[in-house]
Short mmCIF file of N, CA and C and ligand atoms in Angstrom, two decimals:
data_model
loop_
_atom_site.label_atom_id
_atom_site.label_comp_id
_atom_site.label_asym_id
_atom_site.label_seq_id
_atom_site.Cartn_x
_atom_site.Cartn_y
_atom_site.Cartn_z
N UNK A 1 0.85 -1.20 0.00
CA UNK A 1 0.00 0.00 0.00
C UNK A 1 0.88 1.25 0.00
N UNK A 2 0.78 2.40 -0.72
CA UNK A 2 1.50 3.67 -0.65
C UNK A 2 1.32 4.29 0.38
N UNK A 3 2.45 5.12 0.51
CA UNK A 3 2.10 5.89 1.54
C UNK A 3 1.08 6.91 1.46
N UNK A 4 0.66 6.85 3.21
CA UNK A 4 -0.48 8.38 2.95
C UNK A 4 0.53 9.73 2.90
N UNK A 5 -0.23 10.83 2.78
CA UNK A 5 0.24 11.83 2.79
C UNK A 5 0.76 12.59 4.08
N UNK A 6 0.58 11.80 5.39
CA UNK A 6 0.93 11.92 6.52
C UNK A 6 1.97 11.35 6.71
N UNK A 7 2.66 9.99 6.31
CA UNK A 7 3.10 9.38 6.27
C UNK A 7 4.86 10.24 5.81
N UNK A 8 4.19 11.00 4.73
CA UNK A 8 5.38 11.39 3.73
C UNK A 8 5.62 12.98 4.41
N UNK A 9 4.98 13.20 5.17
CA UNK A 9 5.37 14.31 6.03
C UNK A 9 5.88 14.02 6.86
N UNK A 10 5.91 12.81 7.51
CA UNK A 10 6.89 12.20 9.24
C UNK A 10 8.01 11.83 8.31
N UNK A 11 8.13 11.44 7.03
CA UNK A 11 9.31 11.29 6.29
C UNK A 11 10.10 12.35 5.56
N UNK A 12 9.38 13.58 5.82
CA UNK A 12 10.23 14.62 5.28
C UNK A 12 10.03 14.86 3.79
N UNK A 13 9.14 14.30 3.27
CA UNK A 13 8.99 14.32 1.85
C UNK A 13 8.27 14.73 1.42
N UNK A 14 7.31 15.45 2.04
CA UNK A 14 6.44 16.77 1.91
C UNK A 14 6.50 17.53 2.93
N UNK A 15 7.03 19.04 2.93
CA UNK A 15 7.36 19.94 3.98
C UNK A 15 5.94 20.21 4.43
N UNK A 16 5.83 20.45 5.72
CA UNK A 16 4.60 20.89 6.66
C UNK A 16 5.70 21.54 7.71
N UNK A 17 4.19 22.57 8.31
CA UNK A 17 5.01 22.96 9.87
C UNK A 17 4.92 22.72 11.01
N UNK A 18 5.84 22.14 11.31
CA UNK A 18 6.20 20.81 12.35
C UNK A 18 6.33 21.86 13.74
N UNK A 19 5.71 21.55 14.45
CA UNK A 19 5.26 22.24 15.44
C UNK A 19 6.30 21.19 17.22
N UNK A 20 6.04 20.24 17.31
CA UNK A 20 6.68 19.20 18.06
C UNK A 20 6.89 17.95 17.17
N UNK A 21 7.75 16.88 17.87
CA UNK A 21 8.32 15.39 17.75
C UNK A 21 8.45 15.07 18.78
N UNK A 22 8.14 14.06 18.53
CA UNK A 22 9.20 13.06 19.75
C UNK A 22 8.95 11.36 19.10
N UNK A 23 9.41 10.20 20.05
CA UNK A 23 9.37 8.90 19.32
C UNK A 23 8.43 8.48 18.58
N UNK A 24 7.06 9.41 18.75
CA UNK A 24 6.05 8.24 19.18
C UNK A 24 4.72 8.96 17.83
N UNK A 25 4.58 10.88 18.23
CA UNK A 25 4.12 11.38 17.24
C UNK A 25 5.05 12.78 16.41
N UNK A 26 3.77 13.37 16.17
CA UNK A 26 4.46 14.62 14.82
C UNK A 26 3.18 15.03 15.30
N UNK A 27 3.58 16.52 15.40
CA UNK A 27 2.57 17.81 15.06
C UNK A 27 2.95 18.81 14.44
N UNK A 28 1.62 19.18 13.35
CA UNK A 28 2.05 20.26 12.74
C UNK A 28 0.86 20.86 12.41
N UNK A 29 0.91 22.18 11.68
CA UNK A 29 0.12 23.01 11.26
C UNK A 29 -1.05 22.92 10.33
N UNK A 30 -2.51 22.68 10.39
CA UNK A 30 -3.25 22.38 9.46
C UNK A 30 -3.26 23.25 8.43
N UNK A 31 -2.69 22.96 6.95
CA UNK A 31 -2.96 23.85 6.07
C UNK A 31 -4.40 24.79 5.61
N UNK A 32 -5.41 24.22 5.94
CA UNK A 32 -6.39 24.60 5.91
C UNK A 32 -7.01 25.02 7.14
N UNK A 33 -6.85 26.33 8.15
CA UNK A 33 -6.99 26.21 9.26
C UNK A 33 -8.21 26.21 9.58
N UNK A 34 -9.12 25.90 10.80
CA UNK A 34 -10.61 26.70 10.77
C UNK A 34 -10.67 26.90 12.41
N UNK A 35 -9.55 27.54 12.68
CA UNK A 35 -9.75 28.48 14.40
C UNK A 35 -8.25 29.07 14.17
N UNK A 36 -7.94 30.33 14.59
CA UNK A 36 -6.39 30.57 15.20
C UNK A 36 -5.49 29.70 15.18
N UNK A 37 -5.84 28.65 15.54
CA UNK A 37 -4.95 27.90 16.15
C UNK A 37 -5.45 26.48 15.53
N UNK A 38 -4.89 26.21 14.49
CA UNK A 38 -5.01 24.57 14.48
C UNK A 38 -4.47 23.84 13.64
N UNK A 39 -3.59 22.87 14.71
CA UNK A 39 -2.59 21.59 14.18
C UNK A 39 -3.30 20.59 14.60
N UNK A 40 -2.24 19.25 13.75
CA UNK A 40 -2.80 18.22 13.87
C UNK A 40 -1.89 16.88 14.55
N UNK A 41 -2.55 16.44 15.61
CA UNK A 41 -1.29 15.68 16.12
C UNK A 41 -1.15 14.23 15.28
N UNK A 42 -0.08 13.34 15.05
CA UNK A 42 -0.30 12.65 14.48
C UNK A 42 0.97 11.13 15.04
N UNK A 43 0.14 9.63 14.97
CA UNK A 43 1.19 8.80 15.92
C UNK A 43 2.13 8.54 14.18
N UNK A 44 3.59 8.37 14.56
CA UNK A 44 4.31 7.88 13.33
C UNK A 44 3.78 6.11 13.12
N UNK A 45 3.14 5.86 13.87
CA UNK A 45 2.53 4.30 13.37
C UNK A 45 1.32 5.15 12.28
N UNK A 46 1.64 4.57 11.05
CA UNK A 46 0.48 4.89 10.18
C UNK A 46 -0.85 3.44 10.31
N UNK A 47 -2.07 3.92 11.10
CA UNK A 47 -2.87 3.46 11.77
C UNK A 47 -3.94 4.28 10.61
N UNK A 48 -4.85 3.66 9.68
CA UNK A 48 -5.64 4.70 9.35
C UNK A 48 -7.02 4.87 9.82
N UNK A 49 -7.31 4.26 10.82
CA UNK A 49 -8.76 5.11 11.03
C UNK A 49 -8.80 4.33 13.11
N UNK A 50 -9.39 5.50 13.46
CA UNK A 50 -9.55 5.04 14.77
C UNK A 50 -10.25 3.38 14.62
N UNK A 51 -10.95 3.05 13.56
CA UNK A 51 -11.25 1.26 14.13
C UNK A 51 -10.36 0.68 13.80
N UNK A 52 -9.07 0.67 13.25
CA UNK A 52 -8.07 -0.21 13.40
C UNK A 52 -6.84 0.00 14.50
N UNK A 53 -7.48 0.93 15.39
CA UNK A 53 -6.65 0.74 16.72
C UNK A 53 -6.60 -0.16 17.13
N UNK A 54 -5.56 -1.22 17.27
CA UNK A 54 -5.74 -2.14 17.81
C UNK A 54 -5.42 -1.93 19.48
N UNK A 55 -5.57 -3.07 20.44
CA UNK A 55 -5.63 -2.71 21.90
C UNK A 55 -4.58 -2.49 22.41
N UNK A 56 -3.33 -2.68 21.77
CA UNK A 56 -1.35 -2.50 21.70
C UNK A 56 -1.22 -1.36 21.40
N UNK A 57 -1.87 -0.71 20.36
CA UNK A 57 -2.19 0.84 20.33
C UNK A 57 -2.62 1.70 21.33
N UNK A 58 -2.90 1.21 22.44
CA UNK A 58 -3.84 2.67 23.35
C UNK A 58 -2.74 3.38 23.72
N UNK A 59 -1.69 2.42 23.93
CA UNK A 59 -0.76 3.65 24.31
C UNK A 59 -0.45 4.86 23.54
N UNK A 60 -0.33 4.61 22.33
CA UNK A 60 -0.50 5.33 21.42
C UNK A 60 -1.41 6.50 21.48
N UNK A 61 -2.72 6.46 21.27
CA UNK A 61 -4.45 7.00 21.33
C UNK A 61 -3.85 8.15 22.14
N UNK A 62 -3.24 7.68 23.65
CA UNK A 62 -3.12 8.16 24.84
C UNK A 62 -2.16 9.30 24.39
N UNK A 63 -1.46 8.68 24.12
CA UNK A 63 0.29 10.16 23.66
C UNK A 63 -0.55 11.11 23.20
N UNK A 64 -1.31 10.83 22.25
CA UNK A 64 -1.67 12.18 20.81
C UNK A 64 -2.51 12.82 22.47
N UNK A 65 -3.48 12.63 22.92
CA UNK A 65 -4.22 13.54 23.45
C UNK A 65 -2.95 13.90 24.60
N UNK A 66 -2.14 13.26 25.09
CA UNK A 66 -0.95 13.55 26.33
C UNK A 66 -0.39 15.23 25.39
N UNK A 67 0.23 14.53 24.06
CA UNK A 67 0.90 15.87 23.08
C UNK A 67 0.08 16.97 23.19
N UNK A 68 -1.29 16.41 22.43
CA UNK A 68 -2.11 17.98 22.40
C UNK A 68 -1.66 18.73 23.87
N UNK A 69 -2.54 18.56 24.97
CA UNK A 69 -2.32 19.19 25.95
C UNK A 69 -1.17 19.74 26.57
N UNK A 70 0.19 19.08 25.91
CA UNK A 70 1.57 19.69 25.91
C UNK A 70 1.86 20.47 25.46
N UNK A 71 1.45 20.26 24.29
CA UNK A 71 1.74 21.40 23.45
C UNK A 71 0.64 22.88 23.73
N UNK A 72 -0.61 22.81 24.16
CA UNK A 72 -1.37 23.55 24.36
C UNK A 72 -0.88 24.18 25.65
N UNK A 73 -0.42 23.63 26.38
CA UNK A 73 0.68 24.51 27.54
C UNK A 73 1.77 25.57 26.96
N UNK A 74 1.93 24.72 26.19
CA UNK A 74 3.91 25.18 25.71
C UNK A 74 3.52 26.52 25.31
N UNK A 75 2.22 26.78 23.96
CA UNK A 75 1.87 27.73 23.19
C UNK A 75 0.93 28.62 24.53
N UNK A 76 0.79 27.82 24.97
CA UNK A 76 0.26 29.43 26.50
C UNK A 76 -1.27 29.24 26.21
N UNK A 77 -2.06 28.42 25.30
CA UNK A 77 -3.17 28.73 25.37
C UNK A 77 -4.53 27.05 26.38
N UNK A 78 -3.59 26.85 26.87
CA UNK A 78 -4.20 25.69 27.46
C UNK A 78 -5.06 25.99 28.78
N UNK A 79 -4.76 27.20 29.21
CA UNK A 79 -5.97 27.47 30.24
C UNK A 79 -7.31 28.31 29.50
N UNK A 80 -7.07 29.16 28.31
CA UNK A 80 -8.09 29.37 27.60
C UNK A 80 -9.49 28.01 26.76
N UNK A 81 -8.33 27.42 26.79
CA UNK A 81 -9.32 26.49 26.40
C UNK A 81 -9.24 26.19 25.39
N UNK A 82 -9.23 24.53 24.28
CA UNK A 82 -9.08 23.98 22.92
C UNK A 82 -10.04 23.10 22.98
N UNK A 83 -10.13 22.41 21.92
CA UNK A 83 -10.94 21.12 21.40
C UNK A 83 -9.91 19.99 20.66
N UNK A 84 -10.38 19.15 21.01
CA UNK A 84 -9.92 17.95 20.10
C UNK A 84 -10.77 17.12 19.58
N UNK A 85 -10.38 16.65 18.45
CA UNK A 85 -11.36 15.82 17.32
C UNK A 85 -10.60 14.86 16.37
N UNK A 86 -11.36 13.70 16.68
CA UNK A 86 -10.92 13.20 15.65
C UNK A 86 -11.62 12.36 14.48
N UNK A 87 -11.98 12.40 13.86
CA UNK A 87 -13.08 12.26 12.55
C UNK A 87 -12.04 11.03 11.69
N UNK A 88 -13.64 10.34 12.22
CA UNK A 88 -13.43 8.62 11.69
C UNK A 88 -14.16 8.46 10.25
N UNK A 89 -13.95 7.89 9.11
CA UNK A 89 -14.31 7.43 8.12
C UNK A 89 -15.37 8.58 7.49
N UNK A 90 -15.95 8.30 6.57
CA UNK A 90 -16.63 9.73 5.68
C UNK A 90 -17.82 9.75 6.52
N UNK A 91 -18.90 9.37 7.57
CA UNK A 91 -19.68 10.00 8.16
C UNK A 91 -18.90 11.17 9.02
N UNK A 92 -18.00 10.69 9.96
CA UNK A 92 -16.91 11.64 10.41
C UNK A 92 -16.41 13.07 9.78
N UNK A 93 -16.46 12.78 8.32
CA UNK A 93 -15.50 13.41 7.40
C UNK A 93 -14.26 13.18 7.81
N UNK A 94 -13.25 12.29 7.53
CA UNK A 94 -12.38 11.60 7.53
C UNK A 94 -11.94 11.60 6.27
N UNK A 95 -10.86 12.89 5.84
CA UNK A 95 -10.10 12.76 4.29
C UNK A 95 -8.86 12.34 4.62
N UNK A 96 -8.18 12.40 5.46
CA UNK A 96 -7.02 11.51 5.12
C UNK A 96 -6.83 10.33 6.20
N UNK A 97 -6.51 9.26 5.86
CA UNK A 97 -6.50 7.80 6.02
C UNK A 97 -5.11 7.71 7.04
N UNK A 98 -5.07 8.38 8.09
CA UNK A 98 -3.82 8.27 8.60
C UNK A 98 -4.24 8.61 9.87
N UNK A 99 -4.55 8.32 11.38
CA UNK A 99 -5.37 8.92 12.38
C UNK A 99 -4.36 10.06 12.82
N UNK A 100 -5.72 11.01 13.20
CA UNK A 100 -4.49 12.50 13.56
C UNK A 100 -5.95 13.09 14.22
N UNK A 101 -5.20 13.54 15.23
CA UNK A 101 -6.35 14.93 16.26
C UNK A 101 -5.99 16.05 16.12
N UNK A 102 -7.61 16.65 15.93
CA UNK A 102 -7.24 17.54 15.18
C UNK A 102 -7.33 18.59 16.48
N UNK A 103 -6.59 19.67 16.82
CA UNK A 103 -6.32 20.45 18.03
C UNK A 103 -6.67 22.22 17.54
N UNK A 104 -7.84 23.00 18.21
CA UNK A 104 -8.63 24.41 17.46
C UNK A 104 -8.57 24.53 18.74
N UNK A 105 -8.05 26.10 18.81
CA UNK A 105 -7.88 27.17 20.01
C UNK A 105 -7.68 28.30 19.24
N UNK A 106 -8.00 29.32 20.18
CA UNK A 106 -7.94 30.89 19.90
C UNK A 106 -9.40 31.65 19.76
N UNK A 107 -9.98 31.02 20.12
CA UNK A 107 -11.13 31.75 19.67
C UNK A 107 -13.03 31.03 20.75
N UNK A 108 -13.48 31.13 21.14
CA UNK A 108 -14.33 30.59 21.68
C UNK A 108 -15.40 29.55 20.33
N UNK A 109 -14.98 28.02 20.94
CA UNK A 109 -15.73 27.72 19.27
C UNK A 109 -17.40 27.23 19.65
N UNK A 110 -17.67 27.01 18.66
CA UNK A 110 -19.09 26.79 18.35
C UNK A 110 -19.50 25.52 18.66
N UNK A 111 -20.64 24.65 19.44
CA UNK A 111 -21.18 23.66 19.58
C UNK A 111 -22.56 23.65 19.43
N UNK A 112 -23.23 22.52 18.56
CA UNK A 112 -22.26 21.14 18.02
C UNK A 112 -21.73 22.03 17.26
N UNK A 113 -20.99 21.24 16.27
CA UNK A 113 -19.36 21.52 15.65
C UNK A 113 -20.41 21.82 13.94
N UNK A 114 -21.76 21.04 14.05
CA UNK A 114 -22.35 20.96 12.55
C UNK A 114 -23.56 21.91 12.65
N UNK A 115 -23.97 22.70 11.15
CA UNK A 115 -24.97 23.46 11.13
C UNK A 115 -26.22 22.96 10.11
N UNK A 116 -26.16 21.41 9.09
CA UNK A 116 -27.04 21.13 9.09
C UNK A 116 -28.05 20.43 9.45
N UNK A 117 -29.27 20.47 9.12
CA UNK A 117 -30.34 19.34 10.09
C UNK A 117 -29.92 18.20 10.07
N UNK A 118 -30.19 17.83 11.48
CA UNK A 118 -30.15 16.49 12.13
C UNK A 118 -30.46 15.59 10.94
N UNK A 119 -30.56 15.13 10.48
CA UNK A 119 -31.24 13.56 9.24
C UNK A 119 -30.58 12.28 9.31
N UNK A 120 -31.47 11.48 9.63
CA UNK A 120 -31.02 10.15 9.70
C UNK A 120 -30.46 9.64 8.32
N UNK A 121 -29.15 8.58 8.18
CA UNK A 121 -29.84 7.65 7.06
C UNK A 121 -30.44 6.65 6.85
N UNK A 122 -30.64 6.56 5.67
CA UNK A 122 -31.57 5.54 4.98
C UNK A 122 -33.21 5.46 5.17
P1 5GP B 1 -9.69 14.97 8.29
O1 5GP B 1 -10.71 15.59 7.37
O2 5GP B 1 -9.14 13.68 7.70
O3 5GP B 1 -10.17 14.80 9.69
O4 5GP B 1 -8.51 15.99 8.40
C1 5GP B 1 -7.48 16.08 7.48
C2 5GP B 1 -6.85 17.42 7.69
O5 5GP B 1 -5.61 17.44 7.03
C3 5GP B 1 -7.68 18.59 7.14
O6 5GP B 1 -7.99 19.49 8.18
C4 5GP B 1 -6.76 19.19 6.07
O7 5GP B 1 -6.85 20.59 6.01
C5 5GP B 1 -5.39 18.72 6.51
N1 5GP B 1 -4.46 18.57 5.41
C6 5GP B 1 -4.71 17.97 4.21
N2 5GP B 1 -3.60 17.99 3.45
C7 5GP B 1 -2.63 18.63 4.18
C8 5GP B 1 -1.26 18.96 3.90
O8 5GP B 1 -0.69 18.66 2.85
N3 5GP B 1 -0.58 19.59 4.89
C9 5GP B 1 -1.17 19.92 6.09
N4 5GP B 1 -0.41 20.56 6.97
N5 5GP B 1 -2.46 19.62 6.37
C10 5GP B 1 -3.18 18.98 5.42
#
């Protein structure tokens, strides 16, 4: 299978702005931002969707939200207050196939997160 496009950013082979590292993840800057403030943490195990976490993984799960909140210290805005998200498969909206949380601060955000009607499917 090729790599994702996350993948080729923990490899240096597409520049992003790398915000922290360490063994385990990568954070960097969402190109497309939608708050002040928002990167995306990401584990270097390319895992693509929260249901193939397997249960050897939690440690994993655990780091990305441990990072966010590290990093949300480091940048000074962790007593204001952030969100984290992470959007599983296309009900989710889930475009890239690589699990990553997504971390929005700076601004007081909006809940729920969606503005059209409720509708079931099928
Ligand atoms: P998803 O929709 O899968 O939850 O989130 C994927 C995120 O990756 C989106 O917020 C999108 O803006 C971001 N993204 C997509 N391509 C790139 C890229 O090449 N560089 C960076 N830094 N972010 C990207």
């Amino acid at each position: 299978m090729s790599d994702t496009l996350f993948t080729r950013i923990i490899n240096r082979e597409i520049p992003a702005d790398i915000i922290y590292e360490d063994e385990i993840c990568l954070a960097f800057n969402d190109i497309h931002p939608q708050a002040p403030v928002h990167f995306l943490v990401i584990p270097k195990k390319p895992i693509p969707t929260l249901n193939d976490l397997d249960k050897d993984d939690r440690q994993i799960a655990g780091h990305l939200m441990w990072a966010a909140a590290h990093i949300a210290r480091e940048k000074g805005f962790a007593a204001d207050g952030y969100r984290t998200v992470m959007n599983c498969n296309d009900d989710g909206g889930q475009t890239v196939y690589h699990i990553h949380l997504h971390v929005l601060a700076g601004k007081p955000l909006g809940w729920p997160p969606y503005t059209e009607k409720l509708k079931s499917k099928g």
